[in-house]
mmCIF file of C-alpha atoms in Angstrom:
data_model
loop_
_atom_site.group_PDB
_atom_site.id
_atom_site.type_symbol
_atom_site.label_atom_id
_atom_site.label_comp_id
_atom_site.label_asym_id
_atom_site.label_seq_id
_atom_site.Cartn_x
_atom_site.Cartn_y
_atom_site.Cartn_z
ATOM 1 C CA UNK D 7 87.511 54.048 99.324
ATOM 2 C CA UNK D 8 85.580 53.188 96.422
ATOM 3 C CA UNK D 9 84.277 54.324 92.897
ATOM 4 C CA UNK D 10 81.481 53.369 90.545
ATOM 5 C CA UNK D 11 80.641 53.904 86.745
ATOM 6 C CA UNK D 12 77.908 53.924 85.568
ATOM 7 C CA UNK D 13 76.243 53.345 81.875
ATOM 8 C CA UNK D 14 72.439 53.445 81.489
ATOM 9 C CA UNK D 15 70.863 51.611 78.622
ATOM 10 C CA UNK D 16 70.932 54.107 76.215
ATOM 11 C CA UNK D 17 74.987 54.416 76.397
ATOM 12 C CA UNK D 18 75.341 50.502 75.793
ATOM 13 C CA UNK D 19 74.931 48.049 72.855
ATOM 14 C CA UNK D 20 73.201 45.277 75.118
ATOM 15 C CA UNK D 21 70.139 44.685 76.662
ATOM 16 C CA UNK D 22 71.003 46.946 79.679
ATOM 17 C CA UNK D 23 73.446 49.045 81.487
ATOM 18 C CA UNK D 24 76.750 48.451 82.702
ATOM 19 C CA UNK D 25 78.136 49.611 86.201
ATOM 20 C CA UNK D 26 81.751 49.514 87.125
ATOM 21 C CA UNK D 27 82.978 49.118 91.038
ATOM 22 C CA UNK D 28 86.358 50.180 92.266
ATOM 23 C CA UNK D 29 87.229 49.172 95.733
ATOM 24 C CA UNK D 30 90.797 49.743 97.170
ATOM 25 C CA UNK D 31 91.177 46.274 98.653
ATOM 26 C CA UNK D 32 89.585 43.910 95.948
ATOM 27 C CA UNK D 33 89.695 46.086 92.737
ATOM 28 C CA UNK D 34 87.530 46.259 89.636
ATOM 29 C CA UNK D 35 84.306 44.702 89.741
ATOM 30 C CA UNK D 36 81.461 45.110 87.180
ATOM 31 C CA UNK D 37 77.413 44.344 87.077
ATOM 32 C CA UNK D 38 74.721 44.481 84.527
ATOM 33 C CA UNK D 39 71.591 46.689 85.331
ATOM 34 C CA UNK D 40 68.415 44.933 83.724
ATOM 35 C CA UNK D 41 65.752 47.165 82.366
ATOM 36 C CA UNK D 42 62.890 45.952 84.788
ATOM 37 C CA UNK D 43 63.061 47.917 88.444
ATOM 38 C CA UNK D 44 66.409 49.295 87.803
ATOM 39 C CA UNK D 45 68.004 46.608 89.606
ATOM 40 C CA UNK D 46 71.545 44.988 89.062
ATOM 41 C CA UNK D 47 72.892 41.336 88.585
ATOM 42 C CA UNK D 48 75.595 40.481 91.162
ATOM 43 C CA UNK D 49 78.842 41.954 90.374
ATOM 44 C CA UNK D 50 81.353 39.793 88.955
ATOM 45 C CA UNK D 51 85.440 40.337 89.610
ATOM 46 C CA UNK D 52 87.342 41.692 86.043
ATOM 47 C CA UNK D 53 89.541 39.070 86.497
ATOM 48 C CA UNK D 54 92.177 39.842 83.750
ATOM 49 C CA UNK D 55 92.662 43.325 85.135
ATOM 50 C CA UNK D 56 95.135 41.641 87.968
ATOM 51 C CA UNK D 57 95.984 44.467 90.032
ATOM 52 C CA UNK D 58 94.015 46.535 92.263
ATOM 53 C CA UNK D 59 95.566 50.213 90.763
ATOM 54 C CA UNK D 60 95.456 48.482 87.367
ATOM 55 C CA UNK D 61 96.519 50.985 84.475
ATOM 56 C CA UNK D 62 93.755 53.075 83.301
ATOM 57 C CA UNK D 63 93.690 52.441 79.481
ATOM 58 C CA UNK D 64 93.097 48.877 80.312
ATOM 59 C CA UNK D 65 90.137 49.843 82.875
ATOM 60 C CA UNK D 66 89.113 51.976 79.972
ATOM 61 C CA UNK D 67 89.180 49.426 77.255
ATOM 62 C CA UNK D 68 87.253 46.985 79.674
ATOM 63 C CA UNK D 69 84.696 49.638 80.379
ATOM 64 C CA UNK D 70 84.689 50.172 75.963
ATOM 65 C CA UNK D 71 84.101 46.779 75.377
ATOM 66 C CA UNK D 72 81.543 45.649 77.729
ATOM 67 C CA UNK D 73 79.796 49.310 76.883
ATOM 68 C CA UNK D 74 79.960 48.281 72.838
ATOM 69 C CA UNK D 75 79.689 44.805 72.677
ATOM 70 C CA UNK D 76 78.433 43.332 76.387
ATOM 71 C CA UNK D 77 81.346 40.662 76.743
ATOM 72 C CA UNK D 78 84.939 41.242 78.383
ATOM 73 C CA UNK D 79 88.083 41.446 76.373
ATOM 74 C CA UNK D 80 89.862 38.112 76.016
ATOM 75 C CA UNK D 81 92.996 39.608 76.745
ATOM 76 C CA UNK D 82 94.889 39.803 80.283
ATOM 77 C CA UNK D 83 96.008 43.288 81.700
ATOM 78 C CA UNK D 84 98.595 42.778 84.257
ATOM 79 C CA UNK D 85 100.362 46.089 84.655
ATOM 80 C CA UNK D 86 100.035 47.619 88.149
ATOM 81 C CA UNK D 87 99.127 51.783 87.549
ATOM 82 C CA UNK D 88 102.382 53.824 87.649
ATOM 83 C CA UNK D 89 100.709 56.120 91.098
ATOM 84 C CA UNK D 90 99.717 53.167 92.791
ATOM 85 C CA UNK D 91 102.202 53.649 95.269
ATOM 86 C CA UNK D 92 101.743 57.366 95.815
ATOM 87 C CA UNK D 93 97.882 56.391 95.779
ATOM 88 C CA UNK D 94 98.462 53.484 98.908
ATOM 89 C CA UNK D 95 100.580 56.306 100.597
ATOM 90 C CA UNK D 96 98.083 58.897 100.725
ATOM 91 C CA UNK D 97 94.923 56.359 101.774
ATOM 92 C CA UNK D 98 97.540 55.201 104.322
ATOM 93 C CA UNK D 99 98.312 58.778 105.974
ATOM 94 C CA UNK D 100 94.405 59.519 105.371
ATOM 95 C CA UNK D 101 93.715 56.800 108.186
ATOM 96 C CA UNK D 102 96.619 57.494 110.422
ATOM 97 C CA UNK D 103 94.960 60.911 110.072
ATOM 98 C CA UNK D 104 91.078 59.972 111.134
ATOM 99 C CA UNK D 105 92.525 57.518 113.871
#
């Protein structure tokens, strides 16, 4: 399972967009989208948001500051997402399902 956000240029303060990647076994990655050809750095790991189901107001105030001001917070977010569990449940039964 995954999920990206996505910012184009005119929703950021920098010098392109910004698009967020959720993947259930590595977590929250990000990458810059230059101007030229649409195309996208490599993503890079959000390495202070530590958990895979990390809490969404600290996604959120990642996604706010590299949207505003085109760096990453300083600070580390460590908190695991209070339906993680519920979450890893229901991808679990999903499988055992399609199997």
């Amino acid at each position: 399972m995954s999920l990206d956000l996505v910012w184009d240029v005119s929703r950021t303060a920098g010098p392109g967009g910004v698009r967020f990647h959720w993947d259930e076994d590595t977590g929250w990655s990000y990458a810059t989208v230059r101007l030229l050809r649409d195309s996208a750095l490599p993503r890079r790991p959000l390495a202070s948001l530590h958990r895979v189901f990390t809490v969404p107001e600290a996604v959120a105030e990642m996604a706010e500051s590299l949207v505003r001001s085109w760096c990453t917070p300083t600070g580390e977010y460590g908190a695991e997402w209070a339906h993680a569990l519920e979450v890893r449940t229901a991808i679990s039964a999903f499988r055992q399902s399609a199997r």
